[in-house]
XYZ file of N, CA and C in Angstrom:
390
model
N -62.160 -6.322 255.036
C -61.457 -6.480 253.645
C -62.390 -6.155 252.404
N -62.416 -5.212 251.907
C -62.821 -5.481 250.350
C -62.751 -6.587 249.518
N -63.813 -7.049 248.854
C -64.055 -7.970 248.111
C -63.795 -7.771 246.554
N -63.464 -7.827 245.679
C -63.482 -8.146 244.270
C -65.209 -8.397 243.749
N -65.708 -7.858 243.216
C -67.681 -8.452 243.061
C -66.920 -7.867 241.214
N -67.457 -9.468 240.337
C -68.286 -9.422 239.568
C -69.217 -8.452 239.140
N -69.531 -7.409 237.985
C -70.909 -6.760 237.723
C -71.903 -7.660 237.689
N -72.203 -8.439 237.388
C -72.647 -10.175 237.056
C -72.990 -10.438 238.814
N -72.380 -10.639 239.641
C -72.543 -11.216 240.815
C -73.119 -10.137 241.522
N -72.805 -8.291 241.558
C -73.810 -7.555 242.080
C -74.527 -7.802 242.960
N -75.573 -7.882 242.192
C -77.343 -8.197 242.650
C -76.864 -9.275 244.007
N -76.336 -10.551 243.913
C -76.293 -11.471 244.411
C -75.740 -11.145 245.947
N -74.550 -9.783 245.862
C -73.505 -9.371 246.368
C -74.554 -9.168 248.161
N -75.272 -7.319 246.895
C -76.192 -6.684 247.378
C -77.286 -8.092 248.644
N -77.224 -8.938 247.682
C -78.622 -9.861 248.772
C -78.634 -9.957 249.887
N -77.176 -10.886 249.336
C -76.331 -11.468 250.819
C -76.117 -10.076 252.013
N -75.246 -9.375 251.483
C -75.144 -8.335 252.374
C -76.514 -7.605 253.425
N -77.675 -7.259 252.598
C -79.064 -7.061 253.117
C -79.390 -7.975 254.262
N -79.980 -9.358 253.617
C -79.831 -10.514 254.877
C -79.332 -10.467 255.782
N -78.017 -10.294 255.671
C -77.293 -10.424 257.245
C -77.721 -8.998 257.903
N -77.929 -7.874 257.729
C -78.119 -6.673 258.067
C -79.630 -7.252 259.044
N -80.744 -7.389 257.923
C -82.066 -7.930 258.357
C -82.036 -8.879 259.223
N -81.232 -9.923 259.247
C -80.976 -10.805 260.295
C -80.376 -9.838 262.192
N -79.452 -9.040 261.702
C -78.976 -8.458 262.839
C -80.396 -8.197 263.347
N -81.030 -6.950 262.167
C -81.178 -5.222 263.155
C -82.875 -6.903 263.693
N -83.163 -7.682 263.366
C -84.553 -8.138 263.642
C -84.448 -9.064 264.984
N -82.913 -9.268 265.037
C -82.234 -9.804 266.492
C -81.827 -8.920 267.335
N -81.475 -8.282 267.122
C -81.332 -7.058 267.596
C -82.312 -6.113 268.779
N -83.806 -6.280 267.600
C -85.088 -5.574 268.189
C -85.273 -6.172 269.111
N -85.590 -7.800 268.511
C -86.047 -9.022 269.311
C -85.616 -8.898 270.681
N -84.415 -8.162 270.831
C -83.694 -8.000 272.101
C -83.753 -6.889 273.415
N -83.684 -6.084 272.299
C -84.325 -4.727 273.015
C -85.840 -4.708 273.758
N -86.592 -5.379 272.823
C -88.293 -5.851 272.733
C -88.219 -6.258 274.520
N -87.624 -7.177 274.560
C -87.557 -8.401 275.403
C -87.235 -7.422 276.936
N -85.868 -6.277 276.560
C -85.697 -5.569 277.620
C -86.709 -4.687 278.422
N -87.248 -4.110 276.960
C -88.119 -3.499 277.567
C -89.302 -4.004 278.112
N -89.615 -4.829 277.606
C -91.370 -5.326 278.460
C -90.299 -5.948 279.816
N -89.785 -6.580 279.843
C -89.415 -6.986 281.091
C -89.108 -5.515 282.295
N -88.683 -5.065 281.700
C -88.384 -3.347 282.496
C -89.502 -2.470 283.070
N -91.041 -2.629 281.909
C -91.746 -2.488 281.991
C -92.926 -3.191 283.116
N -92.793 -4.101 283.021
C -93.136 -5.075 284.625
C -92.740 -4.860 285.620
N -91.697 -4.083 285.817
C -90.391 -4.002 286.655
C -91.230 -3.027 287.332
N -91.608 -2.110 286.277
C -91.838 -0.275 286.585
C -92.940 -0.621 287.548
N -94.062 -1.303 286.566
C -95.308 -1.119 287.054
C -95.616 -2.224 288.318
N -94.895 -3.072 288.621
C -94.776 -3.952 289.855
C -94.520 -3.058 290.852
N -93.584 -2.155 290.177
C -93.181 -1.131 291.731
C -94.216 -0.322 292.230
N -94.757 0.103 291.076
C -95.158 2.297 291.527
C -97.188 1.586 291.651
N -97.337 0.170 290.512
C -98.650 -0.098 291.038
C -99.568 -0.216 292.510
N -100.707 0.361 291.879
C -101.680 0.209 293.540
C -101.828 -1.099 293.968
N -102.175 -2.119 294.907
C -102.104 -3.201 295.423
C -103.564 -3.535 294.758
N -104.287 -2.830 295.026
C -105.834 -3.099 294.618
C -106.460 -3.823 295.756
N -107.975 -3.959 296.074
C -108.793 -4.447 296.684
C -108.202 -5.472 297.682
N -107.720 -6.550 297.291
C -107.347 -7.772 297.639
C -105.743 -7.524 298.019
N -105.169 -7.009 297.678
C -103.625 -7.152 297.413
C -102.899 -7.312 296.545
N -103.778 -7.955 295.513
C -102.921 -9.183 294.714
C -102.916 -8.395 293.275
N -103.151 -7.340 293.012
C -103.230 -6.539 291.614
C -101.166 -6.610 291.407
N -100.702 -6.123 291.993
C -99.157 -6.044 291.484
C -98.170 -7.285 291.267
N -99.041 -8.500 292.350
C -98.380 -9.782 291.854
C -99.133 -10.358 290.561
N -100.093 -10.024 290.188
C -100.457 -10.375 288.525
C -100.143 -9.767 287.330
N -99.228 -8.802 287.182
C -98.801 -7.936 286.436
C -97.818 -8.911 285.816
N -98.001 -9.101 284.504
C -97.279 -9.811 283.416
C -96.795 -9.620 281.985
N -95.963 -9.906 281.723
C -95.806 -9.822 280.305
C -95.796 -11.373 279.656
N -95.188 -11.732 278.340
C -95.810 -12.802 277.495
C -95.385 -11.988 275.604
N -94.652 -13.586 275.258
C -94.218 -13.135 273.761
C -95.269 -13.709 273.409
N -95.620 -13.126 272.544
C -97.301 -13.426 271.633
C -96.938 -14.275 270.305
N -96.017 -14.121 269.946
C -95.141 -14.202 268.095
C -94.411 -13.829 268.439
N -93.467 -15.029 267.763
C -91.936 -14.811 266.978
C -91.936 -15.528 265.826
N -91.520 -15.486 264.699
C -91.309 -15.155 263.251
C -90.142 -14.890 263.161
N -89.869 -14.634 262.036
C -88.924 -14.065 260.962
C -88.706 -12.655 260.843
N -89.421 -12.254 261.441
C -89.355 -10.542 260.852
C -89.946 -9.792 262.485
N -89.587 -10.585 263.183
C -89.276 -10.296 264.798
C -90.339 -10.670 266.599
N -90.152 -10.559 266.839
C -91.316 -10.820 268.030
C -91.882 -10.134 269.105
N -92.979 -10.422 269.263
C -94.404 -9.350 269.378
C -94.515 -10.049 271.439
N -94.613 -8.479 272.427
C -94.506 -8.791 273.458
C -96.134 -8.151 274.071
N -96.456 -8.372 274.808
C -97.443 -7.901 275.569
C -97.331 -7.424 276.911
N -97.571 -6.466 277.788
C -97.932 -6.577 279.031
C -98.998 -6.864 278.957
N -99.551 -7.126 280.216
C -100.817 -7.860 280.864
C -100.833 -7.719 282.477
N -102.125 -8.026 282.831
C -102.672 -8.607 284.465
C -102.739 -9.836 283.783
N -102.816 -10.552 284.743
C -103.525 -12.173 285.137
C -104.868 -12.202 285.603
N -105.449 -12.645 285.150
C -106.881 -13.121 286.416
C -106.439 -13.522 287.354
N -107.323 -13.350 288.673
C -108.443 -12.125 288.251
C -108.769 -10.942 288.634
N -107.082 -10.341 288.774
C -107.309 -8.856 288.705
C -107.131 -7.910 287.631
N -106.947 -9.081 286.063
C -107.159 -8.394 284.808
C -107.818 -6.614 284.887
N -108.744 -7.037 284.919
C -110.316 -5.974 285.061
C -109.523 -4.906 285.816
N -108.879 -5.123 287.298
C -108.809 -3.607 288.083
C -107.624 -2.325 286.558
N -107.395 -2.459 286.111
C -106.222 -1.822 285.147
C -106.793 -0.668 284.421
N -107.748 -0.990 284.060
C -108.775 0.171 283.300
C -109.040 0.807 284.494
N -109.481 0.556 285.743
C -110.261 1.463 286.730
C -109.121 1.951 287.396
N -108.418 1.707 287.375
C -107.079 1.917 288.338
C -106.617 3.627 287.842
N -105.980 2.860 286.324
C -105.532 4.037 285.783
C -106.300 5.248 285.337
N -107.740 4.726 284.742
C -108.961 6.051 285.061
C -109.459 6.450 285.681
N -109.995 6.021 286.646
C -110.408 6.468 288.322
C -112.015 5.725 287.654
N -113.086 5.621 288.983
C -113.829 5.093 288.570
C -115.011 5.742 289.357
N -116.024 5.442 289.285
C -117.675 5.693 289.940
C -117.587 5.033 291.175
N -117.904 5.325 292.246
C -117.904 4.414 293.548
C -119.537 4.725 294.093
N -119.956 3.554 294.610
C -121.224 3.602 295.192
C -121.856 4.883 295.534
N -121.842 6.140 296.263
C -121.855 6.693 297.182
C -122.057 8.300 295.996
N -121.429 7.896 294.908
C -121.834 8.994 293.497
C -120.447 9.890 293.560
N -119.485 9.588 294.419
C -118.181 10.206 293.789
C -117.371 9.747 292.814
N -116.645 10.159 292.046
C -115.510 9.357 291.847
C -113.754 8.971 292.300
N -113.500 7.907 292.271
C -112.402 7.881 292.779
C -110.567 8.503 291.772
N -109.427 9.237 292.082
C -108.622 9.361 291.673
C -108.086 8.341 290.746
N -107.667 9.093 289.929
C -107.209 8.196 289.137
C -105.512 7.707 289.371
N -105.159 6.723 288.424
C -103.525 6.455 289.562
C -102.725 5.922 287.659
N -102.092 7.259 287.432
C -101.393 6.821 285.867
C -100.456 5.943 286.016
N -99.605 5.209 286.853
C -99.011 4.136 287.207
C -98.268 3.778 285.896
N -99.443 2.944 285.298
C -99.004 2.580 283.541
C -98.293 3.662 282.976
N -99.222 4.881 282.700
C -98.323 5.648 281.893
C -97.078 6.167 282.250
N -96.962 6.446 283.399
C -95.663 6.772 283.927
C -94.556 6.008 283.797
N -94.767 4.595 283.832
C -93.219 3.653 283.382
C -93.245 3.356 282.132
N -94.549 3.847 281.274
C -94.249 3.633 279.657
C -93.501 4.940 279.762
N -93.827 6.438 280.307
C -92.887 7.313 279.858
C -91.251 7.390 280.194
N -91.281 6.362 280.761
C -90.020 5.681 281.259
C -88.866 5.112 280.596
N -89.862 4.013 280.357
C -89.501 2.648 279.004
C -89.225 3.194 277.738
N -90.731 4.146 277.259
C -90.664 4.145 275.692
C -89.564 5.359 275.021
N -89.306 6.273 275.721
C -87.751 6.675 275.202
C -86.387 5.657 275.112
N -86.314 5.280 276.513
C -84.948 4.685 276.003
C -85.230 3.571 274.684
N -86.204 2.877 275.298
C -86.061 1.666 273.486
C -86.654 2.309 272.444
N -86.792 3.843 272.347
C -86.975 4.159 271.385
C -85.444 4.643 270.754
N -84.753 4.880 272.090
C -82.552 5.700 271.685
C -82.085 4.218 271.400
N -82.677 2.814 272.105
C -82.061 1.901 271.475
C -82.382 1.171 270.186
N -83.888 1.268 269.736
C -84.282 0.677 268.561
C -83.144 1.867 267.367
N -82.908 2.858 267.470
C -82.682 3.553 266.609
C -80.496 3.689 266.443
N -80.790 3.021 267.495
C -78.612 2.567 267.595
C -79.039 0.960 267.094
N -79.614 0.097 267.513
C -79.740 -1.048 266.849
C -80.144 -1.147 265.260
N -80.262 -0.211 264.650
C -80.969 0.490 262.668
C -79.902 1.049 262.307
N -79.405 1.608 263.183
C -77.788 2.643 262.799
C -76.471 1.653 262.160
N -76.438 0.859 263.651
C -75.666 0.070 263.692
C -75.379 -1.555 263.444
N -76.518 -1.559 263.287
C -76.926 -3.278 262.435
C -76.691 -4.239 263.529
N -76.548 -3.610 264.285
C -76.656 -5.680 265.536
C -77.236 -5.191 267.158
């Protein structure tokens, strides 16, 4: 329902509407970010190699780094002691006999699945304001 606003109150009304929109968008982006990082963890755990000790998949995780009025930041990571293996698995490495191991693009493949969906969801949140 439309409200009648006096010209001298227009600035305040616009500010209120933008604050409501901004809050809704930040909450929507936080929700989409949390869903995307959870999906990334699930996909990488499903497709990652186990590593030498068989514990690499178990150590894949995510956490909330920062939450403030401008939104939340999440990070995907591998817990110690297997955190050093990620680079070697993704890019391959030299072997002791002079050869190289084959790179396993499990992380890139998972990102290729998660990011397009995340981008579409972000566009929808921004357009709809929720």
